[in-house]
Coordinates of C-alpha atoms in Angstrom, one line a residue:
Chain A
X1 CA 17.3 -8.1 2.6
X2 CA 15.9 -9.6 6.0
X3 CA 12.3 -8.5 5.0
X4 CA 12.9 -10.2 1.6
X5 CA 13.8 -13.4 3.7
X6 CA 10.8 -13.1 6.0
X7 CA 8.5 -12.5 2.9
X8 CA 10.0 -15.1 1.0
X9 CA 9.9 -18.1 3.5
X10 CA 6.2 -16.9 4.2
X11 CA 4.8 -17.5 0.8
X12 CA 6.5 -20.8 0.2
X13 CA 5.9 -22.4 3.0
X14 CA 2.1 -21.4 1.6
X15 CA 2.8 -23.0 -1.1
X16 CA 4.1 -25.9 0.0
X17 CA 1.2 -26.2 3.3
X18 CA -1.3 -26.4 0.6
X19 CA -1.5 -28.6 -2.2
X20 CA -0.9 -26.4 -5.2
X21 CA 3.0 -26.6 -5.4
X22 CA 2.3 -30.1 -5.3
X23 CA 0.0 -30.2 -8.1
X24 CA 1.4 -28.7 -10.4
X25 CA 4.8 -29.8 -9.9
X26 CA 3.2 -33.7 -10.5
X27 CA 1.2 -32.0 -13.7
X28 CA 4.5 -30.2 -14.9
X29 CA 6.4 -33.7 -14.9
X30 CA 3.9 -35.4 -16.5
X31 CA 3.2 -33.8 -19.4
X32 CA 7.0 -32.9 -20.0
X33 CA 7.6 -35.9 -20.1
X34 CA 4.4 -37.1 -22.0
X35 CA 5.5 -34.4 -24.9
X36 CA 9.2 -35.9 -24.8
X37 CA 8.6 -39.6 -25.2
X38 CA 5.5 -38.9 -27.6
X39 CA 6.0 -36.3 -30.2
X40 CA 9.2 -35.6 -29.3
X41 CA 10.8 -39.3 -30.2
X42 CA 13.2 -39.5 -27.2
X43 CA 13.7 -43.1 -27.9
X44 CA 13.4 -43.5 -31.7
X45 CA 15.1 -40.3 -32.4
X46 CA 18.7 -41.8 -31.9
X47 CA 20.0 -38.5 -30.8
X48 CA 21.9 -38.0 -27.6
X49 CA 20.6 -34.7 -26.5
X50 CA 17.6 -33.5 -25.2
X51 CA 17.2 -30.0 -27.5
X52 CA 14.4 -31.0 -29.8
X53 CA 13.0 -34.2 -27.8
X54 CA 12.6 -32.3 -24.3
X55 CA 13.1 -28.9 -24.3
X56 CA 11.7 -27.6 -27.3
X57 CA 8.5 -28.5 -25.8
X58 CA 8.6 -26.5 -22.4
X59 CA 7.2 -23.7 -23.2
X60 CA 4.1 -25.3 -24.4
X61 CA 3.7 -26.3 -21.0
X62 CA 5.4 -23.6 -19.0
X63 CA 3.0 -20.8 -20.8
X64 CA -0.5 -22.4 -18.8
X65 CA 0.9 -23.7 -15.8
X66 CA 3.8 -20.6 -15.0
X67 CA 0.8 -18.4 -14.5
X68 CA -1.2 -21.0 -12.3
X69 CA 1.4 -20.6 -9.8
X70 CA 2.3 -17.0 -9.7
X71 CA -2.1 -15.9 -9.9
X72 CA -2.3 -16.3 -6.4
X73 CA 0.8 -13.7 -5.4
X74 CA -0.9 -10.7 -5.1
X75 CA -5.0 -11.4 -6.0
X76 CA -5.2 -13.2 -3.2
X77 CA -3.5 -10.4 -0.8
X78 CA -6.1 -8.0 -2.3
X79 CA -9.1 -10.4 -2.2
X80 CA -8.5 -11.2 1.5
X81 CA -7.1 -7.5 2.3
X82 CA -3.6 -8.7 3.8
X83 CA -2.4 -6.4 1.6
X84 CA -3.2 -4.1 3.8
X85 CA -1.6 -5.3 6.5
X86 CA 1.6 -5.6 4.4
X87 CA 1.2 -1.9 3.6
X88 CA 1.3 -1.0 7.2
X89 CA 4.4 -3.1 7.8
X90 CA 7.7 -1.1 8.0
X91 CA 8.9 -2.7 5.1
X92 CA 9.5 -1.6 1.6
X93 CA 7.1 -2.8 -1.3
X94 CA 10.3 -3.9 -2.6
X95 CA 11.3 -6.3 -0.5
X96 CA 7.4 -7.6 -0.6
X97 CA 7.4 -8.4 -4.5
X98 CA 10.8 -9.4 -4.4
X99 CA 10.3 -12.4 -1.5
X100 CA 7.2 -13.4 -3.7
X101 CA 8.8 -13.4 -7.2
X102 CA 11.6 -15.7 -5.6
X103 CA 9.4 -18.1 -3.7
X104 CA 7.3 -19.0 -6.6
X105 CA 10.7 -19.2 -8.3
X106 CA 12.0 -21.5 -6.1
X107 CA 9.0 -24.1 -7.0
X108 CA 9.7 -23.6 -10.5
X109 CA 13.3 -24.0 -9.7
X110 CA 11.7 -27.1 -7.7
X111 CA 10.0 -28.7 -10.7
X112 CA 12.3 -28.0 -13.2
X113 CA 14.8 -30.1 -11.5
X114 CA 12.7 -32.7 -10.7
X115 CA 12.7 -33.6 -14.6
X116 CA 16.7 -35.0 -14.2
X117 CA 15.7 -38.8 -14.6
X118 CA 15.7 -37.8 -18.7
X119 CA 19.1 -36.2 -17.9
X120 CA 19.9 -39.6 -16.5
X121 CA 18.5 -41.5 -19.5
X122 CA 20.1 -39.8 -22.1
X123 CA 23.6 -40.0 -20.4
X124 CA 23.2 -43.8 -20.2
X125 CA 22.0 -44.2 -23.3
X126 CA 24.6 -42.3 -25.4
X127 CA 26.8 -40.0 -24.8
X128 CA 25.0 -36.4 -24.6
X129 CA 26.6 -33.0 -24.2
X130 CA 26.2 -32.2 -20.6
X131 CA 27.2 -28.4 -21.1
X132 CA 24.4 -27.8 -23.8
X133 CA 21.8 -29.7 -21.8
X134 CA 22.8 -27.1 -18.7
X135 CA 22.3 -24.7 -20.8
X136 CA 18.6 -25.8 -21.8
X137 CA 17.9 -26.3 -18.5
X138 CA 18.9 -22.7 -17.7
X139 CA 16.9 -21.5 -20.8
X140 CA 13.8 -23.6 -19.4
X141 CA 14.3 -21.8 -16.1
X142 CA 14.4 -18.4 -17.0
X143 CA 11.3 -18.7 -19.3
X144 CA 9.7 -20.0 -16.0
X145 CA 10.6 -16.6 -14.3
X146 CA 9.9 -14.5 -17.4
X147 CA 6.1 -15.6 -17.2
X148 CA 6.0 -15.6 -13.5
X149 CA 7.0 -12.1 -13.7
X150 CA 4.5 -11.8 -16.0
X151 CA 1.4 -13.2 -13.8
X152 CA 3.1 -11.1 -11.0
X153 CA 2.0 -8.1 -12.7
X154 CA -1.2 -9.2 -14.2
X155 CA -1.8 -10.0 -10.3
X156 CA -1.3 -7.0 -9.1
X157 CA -4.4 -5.5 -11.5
X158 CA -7.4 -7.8 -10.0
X159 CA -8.1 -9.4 -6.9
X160 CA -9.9 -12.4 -8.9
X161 CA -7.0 -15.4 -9.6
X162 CA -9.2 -16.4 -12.3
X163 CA -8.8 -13.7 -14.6
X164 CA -5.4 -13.6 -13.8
X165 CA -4.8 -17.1 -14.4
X166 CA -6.6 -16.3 -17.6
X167 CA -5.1 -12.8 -18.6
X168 CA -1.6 -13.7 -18.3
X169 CA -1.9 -17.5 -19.8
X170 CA -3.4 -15.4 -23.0
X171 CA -0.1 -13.1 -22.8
X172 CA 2.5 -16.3 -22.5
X173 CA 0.5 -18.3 -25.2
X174 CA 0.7 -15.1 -27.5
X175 CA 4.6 -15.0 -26.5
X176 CA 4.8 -18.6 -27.4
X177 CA 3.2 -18.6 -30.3
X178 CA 3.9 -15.5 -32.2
X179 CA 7.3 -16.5 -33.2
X180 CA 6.4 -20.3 -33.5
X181 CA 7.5 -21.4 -36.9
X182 CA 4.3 -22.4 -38.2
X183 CA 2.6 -19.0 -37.8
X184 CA 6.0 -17.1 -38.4
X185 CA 5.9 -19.0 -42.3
X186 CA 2.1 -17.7 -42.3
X187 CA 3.0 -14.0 -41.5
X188 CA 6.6 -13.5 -43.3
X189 CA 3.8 -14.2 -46.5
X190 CA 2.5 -10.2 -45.7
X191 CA 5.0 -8.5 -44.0
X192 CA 8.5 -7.9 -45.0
X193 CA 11.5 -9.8 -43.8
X194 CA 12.6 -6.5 -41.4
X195 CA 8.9 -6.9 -39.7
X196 CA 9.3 -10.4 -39.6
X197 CA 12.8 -10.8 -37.8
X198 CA 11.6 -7.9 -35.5
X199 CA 8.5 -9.8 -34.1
X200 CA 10.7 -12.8 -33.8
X201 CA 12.9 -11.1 -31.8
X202 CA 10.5 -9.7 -29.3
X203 CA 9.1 -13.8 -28.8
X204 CA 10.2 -16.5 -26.9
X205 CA 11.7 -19.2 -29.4
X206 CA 15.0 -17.3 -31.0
X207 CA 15.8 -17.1 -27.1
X208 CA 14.8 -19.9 -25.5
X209 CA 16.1 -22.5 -28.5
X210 CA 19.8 -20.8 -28.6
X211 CA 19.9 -21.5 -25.2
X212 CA 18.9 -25.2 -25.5
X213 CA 21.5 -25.7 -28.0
X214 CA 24.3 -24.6 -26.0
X215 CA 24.7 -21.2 -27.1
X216 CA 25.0 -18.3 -24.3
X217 CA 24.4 -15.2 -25.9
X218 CA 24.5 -11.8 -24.5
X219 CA 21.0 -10.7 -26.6
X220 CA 19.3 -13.6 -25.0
X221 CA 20.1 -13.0 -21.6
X222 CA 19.5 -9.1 -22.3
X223 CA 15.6 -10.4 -23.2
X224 CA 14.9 -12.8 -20.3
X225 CA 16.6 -10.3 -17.6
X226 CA 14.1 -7.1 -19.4
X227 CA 10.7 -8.8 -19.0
X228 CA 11.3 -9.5 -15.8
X229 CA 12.6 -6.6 -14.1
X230 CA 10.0 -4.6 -16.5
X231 CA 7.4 -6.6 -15.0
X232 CA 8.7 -6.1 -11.4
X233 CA 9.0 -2.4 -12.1
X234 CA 5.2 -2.8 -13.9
X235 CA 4.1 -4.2 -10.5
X236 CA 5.5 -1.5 -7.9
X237 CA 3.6 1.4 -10.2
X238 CA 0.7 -0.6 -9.9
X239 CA 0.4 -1.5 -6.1
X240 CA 1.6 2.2 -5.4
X241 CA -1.3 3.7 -7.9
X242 CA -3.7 1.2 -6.7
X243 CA -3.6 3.0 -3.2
X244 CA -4.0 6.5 -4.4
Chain B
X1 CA 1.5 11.0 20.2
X2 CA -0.8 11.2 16.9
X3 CA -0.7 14.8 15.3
X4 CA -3.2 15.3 12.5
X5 CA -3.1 18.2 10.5
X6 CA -6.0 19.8 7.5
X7 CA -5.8 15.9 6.3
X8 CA -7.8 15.5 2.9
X9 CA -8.4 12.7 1.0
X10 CA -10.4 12.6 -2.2
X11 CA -10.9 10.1 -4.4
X12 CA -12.1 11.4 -8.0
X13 CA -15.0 13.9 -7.1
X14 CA -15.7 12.4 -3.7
X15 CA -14.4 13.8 -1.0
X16 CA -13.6 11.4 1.5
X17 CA -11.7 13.5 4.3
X18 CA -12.1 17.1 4.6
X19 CA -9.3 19.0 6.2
X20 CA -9.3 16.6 9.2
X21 CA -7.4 17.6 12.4
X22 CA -6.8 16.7 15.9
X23 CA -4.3 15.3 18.1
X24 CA -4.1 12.2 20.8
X25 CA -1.5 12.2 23.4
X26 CA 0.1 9.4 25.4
X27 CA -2.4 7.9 27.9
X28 CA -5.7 9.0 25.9
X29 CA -8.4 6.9 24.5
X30 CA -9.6 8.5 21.5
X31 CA -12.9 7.2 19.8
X32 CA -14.0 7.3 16.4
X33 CA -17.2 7.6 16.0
X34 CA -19.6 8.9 12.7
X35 CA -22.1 6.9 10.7
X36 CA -21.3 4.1 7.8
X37 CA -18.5 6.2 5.0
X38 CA -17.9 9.0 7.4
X39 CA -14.2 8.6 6.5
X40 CA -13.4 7.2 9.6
X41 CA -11.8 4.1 7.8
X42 CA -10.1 5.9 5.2
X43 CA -8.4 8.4 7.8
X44 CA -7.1 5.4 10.0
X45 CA -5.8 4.4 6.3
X46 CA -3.7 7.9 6.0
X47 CA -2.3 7.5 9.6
X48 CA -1.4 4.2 8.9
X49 CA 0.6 4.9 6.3
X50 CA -1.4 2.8 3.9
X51 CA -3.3 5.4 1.2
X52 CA -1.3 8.5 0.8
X53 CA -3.1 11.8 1.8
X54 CA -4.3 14.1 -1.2
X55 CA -3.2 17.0 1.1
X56 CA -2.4 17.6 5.0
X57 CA 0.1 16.1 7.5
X58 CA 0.3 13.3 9.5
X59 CA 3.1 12.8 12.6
X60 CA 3.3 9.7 14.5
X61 CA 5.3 10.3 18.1
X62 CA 7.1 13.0 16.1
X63 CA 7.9 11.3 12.8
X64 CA 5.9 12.4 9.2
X65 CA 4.2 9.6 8.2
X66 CA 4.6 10.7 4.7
X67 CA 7.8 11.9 4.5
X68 CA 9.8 9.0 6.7
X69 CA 6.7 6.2 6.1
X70 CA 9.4 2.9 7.6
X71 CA 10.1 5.1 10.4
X72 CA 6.9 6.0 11.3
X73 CA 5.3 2.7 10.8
X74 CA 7.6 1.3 13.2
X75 CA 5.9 3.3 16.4
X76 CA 2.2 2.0 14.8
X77 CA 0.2 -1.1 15.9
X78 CA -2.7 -1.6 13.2
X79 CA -5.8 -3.5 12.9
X80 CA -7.6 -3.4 9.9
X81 CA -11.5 -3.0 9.8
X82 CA -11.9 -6.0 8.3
X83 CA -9.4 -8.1 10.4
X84 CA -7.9 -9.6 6.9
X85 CA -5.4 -12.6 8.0
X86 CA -3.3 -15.4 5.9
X87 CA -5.7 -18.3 5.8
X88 CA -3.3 -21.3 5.2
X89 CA -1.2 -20.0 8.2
X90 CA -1.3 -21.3 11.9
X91 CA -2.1 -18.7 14.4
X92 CA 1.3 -18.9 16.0
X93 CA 2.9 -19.0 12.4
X94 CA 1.2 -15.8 11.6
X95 CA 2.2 -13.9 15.1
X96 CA 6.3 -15.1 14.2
X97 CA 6.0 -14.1 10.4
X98 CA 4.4 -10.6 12.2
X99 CA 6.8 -10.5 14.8
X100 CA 9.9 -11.3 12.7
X101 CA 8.3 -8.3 10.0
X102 CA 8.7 -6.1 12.6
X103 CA 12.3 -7.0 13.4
X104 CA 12.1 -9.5 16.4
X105 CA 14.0 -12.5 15.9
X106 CA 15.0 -15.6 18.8
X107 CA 14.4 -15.2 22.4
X108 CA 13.0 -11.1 22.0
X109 CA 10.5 -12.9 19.0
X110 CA 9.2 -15.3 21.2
X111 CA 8.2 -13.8 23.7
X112 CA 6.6 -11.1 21.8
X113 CA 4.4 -13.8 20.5
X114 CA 4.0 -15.6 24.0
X115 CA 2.8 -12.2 25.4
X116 CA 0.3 -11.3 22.7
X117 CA -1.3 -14.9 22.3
X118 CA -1.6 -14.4 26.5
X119 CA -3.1 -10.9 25.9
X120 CA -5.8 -11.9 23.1
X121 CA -6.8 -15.2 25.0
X122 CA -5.1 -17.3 22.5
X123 CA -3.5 -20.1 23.8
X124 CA -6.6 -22.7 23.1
X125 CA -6.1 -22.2 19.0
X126 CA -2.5 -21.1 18.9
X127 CA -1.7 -24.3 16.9
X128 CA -5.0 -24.2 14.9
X129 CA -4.7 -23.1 11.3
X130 CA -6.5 -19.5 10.8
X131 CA -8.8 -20.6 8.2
X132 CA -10.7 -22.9 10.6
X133 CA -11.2 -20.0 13.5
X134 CA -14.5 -18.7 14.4
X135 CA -15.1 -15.2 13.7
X136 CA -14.0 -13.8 17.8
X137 CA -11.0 -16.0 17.6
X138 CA -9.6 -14.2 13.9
X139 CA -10.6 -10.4 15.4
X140 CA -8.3 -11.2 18.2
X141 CA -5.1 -12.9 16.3
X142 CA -5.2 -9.8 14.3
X143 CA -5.3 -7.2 17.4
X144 CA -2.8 -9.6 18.7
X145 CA -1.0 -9.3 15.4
X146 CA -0.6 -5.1 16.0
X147 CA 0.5 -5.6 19.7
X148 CA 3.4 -8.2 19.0
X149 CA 6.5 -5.2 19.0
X150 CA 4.9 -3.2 21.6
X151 CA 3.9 -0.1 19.6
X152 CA 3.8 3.5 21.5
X153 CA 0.7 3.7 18.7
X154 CA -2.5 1.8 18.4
X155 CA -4.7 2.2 15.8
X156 CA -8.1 0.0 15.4
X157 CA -10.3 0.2 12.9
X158 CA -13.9 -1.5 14.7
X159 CA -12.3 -3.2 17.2
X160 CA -15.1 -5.0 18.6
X161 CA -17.1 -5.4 15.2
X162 CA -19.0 -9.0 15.3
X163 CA -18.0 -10.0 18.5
X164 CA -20.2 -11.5 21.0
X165 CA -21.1 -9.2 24.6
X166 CA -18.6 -11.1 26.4
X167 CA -15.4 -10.5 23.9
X168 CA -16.7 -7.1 23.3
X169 CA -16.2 -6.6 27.0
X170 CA -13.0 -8.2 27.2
X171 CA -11.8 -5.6 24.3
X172 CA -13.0 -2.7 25.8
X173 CA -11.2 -3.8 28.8
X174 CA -7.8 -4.3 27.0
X175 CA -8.6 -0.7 25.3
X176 CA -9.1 0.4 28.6
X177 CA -5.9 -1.1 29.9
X178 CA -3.7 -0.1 26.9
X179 CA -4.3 3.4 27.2
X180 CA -2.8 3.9 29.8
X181 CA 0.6 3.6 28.5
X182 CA 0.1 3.9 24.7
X183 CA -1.9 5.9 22.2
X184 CA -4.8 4.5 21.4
X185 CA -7.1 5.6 18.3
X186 CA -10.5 3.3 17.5
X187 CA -13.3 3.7 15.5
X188 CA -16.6 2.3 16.4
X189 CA -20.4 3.0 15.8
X190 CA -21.4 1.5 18.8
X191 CA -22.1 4.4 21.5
X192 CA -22.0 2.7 24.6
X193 CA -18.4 1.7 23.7
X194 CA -17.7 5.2 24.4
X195 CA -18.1 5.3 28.0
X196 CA -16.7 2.1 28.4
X197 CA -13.6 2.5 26.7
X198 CA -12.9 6.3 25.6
X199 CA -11.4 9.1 27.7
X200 CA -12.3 11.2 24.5
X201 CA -14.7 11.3 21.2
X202 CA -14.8 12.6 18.2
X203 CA -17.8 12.6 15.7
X204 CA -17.2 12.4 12.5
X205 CA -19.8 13.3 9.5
X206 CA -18.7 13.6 5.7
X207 CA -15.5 13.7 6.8
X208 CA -15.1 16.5 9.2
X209 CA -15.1 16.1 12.9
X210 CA -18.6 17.9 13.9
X211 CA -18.2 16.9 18.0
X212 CA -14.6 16.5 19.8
X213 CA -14.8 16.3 24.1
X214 CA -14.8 13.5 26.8
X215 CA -17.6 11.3 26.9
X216 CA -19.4 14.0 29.3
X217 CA -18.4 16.7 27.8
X218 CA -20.9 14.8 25.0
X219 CA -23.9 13.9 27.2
X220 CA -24.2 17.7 28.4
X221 CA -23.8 19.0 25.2
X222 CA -26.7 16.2 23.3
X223 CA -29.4 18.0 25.6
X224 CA -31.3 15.0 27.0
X225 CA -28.2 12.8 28.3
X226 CA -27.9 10.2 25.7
X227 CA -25.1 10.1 23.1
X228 CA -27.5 8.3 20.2
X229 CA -29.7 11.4 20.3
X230 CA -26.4 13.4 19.9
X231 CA -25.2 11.2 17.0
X232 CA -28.5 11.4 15.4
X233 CA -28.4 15.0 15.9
X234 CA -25.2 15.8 14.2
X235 CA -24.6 13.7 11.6
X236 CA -26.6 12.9 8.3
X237 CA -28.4 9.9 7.7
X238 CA -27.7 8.3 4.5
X239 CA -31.6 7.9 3.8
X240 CA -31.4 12.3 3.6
X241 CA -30.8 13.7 0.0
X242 CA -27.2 14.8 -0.3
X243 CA -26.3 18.2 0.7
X244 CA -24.4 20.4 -2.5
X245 CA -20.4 19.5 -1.7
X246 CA -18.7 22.5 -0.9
X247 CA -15.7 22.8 -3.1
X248 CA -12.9 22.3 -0.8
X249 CA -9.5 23.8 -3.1

């Protein structure tokens, strides 16, 4: 756990001593906030709760800038070859991809918050329910760490951030929009209704919307917390073959 | 000590390391020499701990590398061929996040650090962030990297590769004075190092060692009394056709 500690306050004080946490927390902020006060209606809507003004349009934004955070976590280790010094360390890989996952958490965790001045509004203009609106906001942040687990692994394959940035934006945009409605009315046309409710299962919105309604359910959870310790698990085989 | 045993390493159909062996006890200077993908970098890999051997054994001061890797690693100080470093770090940032990696925390961490940034001539950049350090100044914050918990093993890969004479001197000199107490494993293609800084050599061509014996031991043996006629002697040149590989399972 020590090493996990070490590892961890090592990459996010790199984030933070350089301006990309900075960045993208200002460009996450802005265009939530653009997207909830423009087509979501937040004002005109008359409805005290921030479901289909604010969150339903996160992962829009989370599935391009998640992955601009997490490219760096391991192309950059094998681009500069520090990953070679971290595989001479007496420390388990573990530990490694562990304290990275968590730091570039944390600045999710970081900007996330940072968007409680619409929690504010809504509370004083009407009367909102807190409970569901925790719940979104711990449906927004597991997305966040579903596709930073995501670019974790996609990191691990290539020691150019470009590709990764570019690789795992095309995975979260296909999560994103594979089971958006628009394209889900397209494809329930040709496939039958079983097909159908098993692709929208496997995508983000049945999962992230119950939660920004309020409701905890145990399949939902099940989803976020299997991407992500799939993807870890993805990323030790990987860094372990890679050496071989 | 270092023990070495029939180590192989292939990768694909290339053989990279052919049933390597040899040992390096306490208070020896072993250098590593052999032309340009000799293996030499690839078998400071094995011992490291970082690639896994295809075959073979490797024991650092009793411990199998590949059977107890934490362990073992704990006894090794490592620098990397190409001295690979966390850019947006400071250079005394980098030596705690080293230092508290290895273990070391409070008074024991700093003066780890204190005592390597004194050993590697440090103290003018020690606040200096490492991507704005010449190219002498990043060689030595990572040898002072693999010093920082005091390891009974060294292990570096072109120590003195792209300094200027003066560092190169000071480095040999720290080599020199390191061995006494620890085990000390380089690699270098520069001969004269050899005498400077070696109490033994070891040639290595296409992966085997082709030479082993003290630097005089070497003279005698390349006839006319200068190690670069030996090296030329014994190993191939990578302008000669490839010689058939020997099937080595």
């Amino acid at each position: 756990m020590k090493d996990v500690w070490t590892i961890y306050k090592r990459e996010l004080s790199s984030y933070f001593s350089q301006p990309i946490a900075y960045a993208i927390i200002i460009i996450f902020l802005l265009l939530s906030m653009v997207f909830a006060f423009t087509l979501g209606n937040f004002i005109e809507a008359g409805d005290a709760s921030l479901t289909y003004s604010f969150f339903l349009y996160l992962p829009f934004v989370l599935m391009v800038l998640v992955p601009a955070v997490g490219m760096r976590l391991w192309s950059e280790e094998l681009r500069t070859g520090t990953v070679e010094l971290i595989g001479t360390y007496p420390i388990s890989l573990w530990s490694v991809i562990l304290g990275k996952f968590k730091a570039a958490a944390t600045v999710w965790f970081i900007a996330i918050t940072l968007t409680f001045p619409i929690w504010i509004t809504v509370n004083w203009l009407g009367e909102p329910d807190n409970l569901a609106i925790l719940s979104g906001y711990i449906g927004a942040y597991l997305l966040a760490c579903t596709f930073l687990s995501i670019t974790l692994l996609v990191s691990a394959f290539t020691r150019d951030q470009v590709i990764c940035l570019i690789v795992s934006s095309a995975i979260c945009i296909g999560l994103v929009f594979a089971t958006f409605d628009p394209f889900v009315r397209q494809y329930s046309k040709t496939f039958s209704p079983e097909v159908k409710d098993a692709i929208t299962a496997l995508g983000v919105w049945d999962h992230f919307l119950s939660l920004a309604r309020g409701a905890f359910r145990l399949q939902d959870l099940i989803w976020f917390a299997s991407i992500i310790v799939a993807s870890l698990l993805g990323t030790s085989a990987i860094l372990s073959a890679k050496r071989s | 000590m270092i023990e070495v045993e029939n180590l192989t390493k292939r990768f694909g159909s290339k053989l990279a390391v052919d049933h390597l062996s040899f040992t390096v006890e306490k208070g020896e200077v072993l250098g590593f020499l052999g032309p340009n993908g000799a293996g030499k970098s690839t078998t400071m890999r094995m011992v490291t701990g970082f690639l896994p051997p295809t075959s073979g054994s490797i024991r650092i001061c009793g411990t199998s590398v590949i059977d107890d890797p934490k362990a073992a690693k704990r006894h090794i100080g490592y620098l990397p061929e190409s001295a690979p470093l966390y850019n947006d770090m400071t250079v005394t940032g980098f030596l705690n996040f080293g230092a508290e990696i290895r273990g070391l925390s409070g008074a024991a961490k700093k003066e780890a650090v204190d005592k390597a940034i004194e050993t590697c001539f440090l103290e003018s950049v020690a606040r200096q962030s490492i991507d704005t350090l010449s190219k002498g100044y990043r060689h030595r914050t990572c040898l002072a990297q693999s010093l920082l918990h005091d390891p009974e093993v060294l292990i570096l890969d072109e120590p003195t590769d792209g300094l200027d004479p003066n560092q190169k001197h000071e480095v040999r000199q720290l080599i020199r004075r390191l061995g006494e107490t620890k085990v000390v494993l380089f690699s270098t293609h520069i001969l004269e190092e050899v005498e400077a800084a070696c109490t033994r050599a070891v040639i290595v061509d296409r992966g085997k060692i082709v030479v082993d014996g003290t630097p005089e031991e070497l003279k005698a043996k390349s006839g006319t009394g200068s190690l670069t006629d030996l090296f030329r002697q014994v190993t191939t040149r990578d302008t000669e056709p490839e010689a058939p590989e020997e099937d080595a399972a």
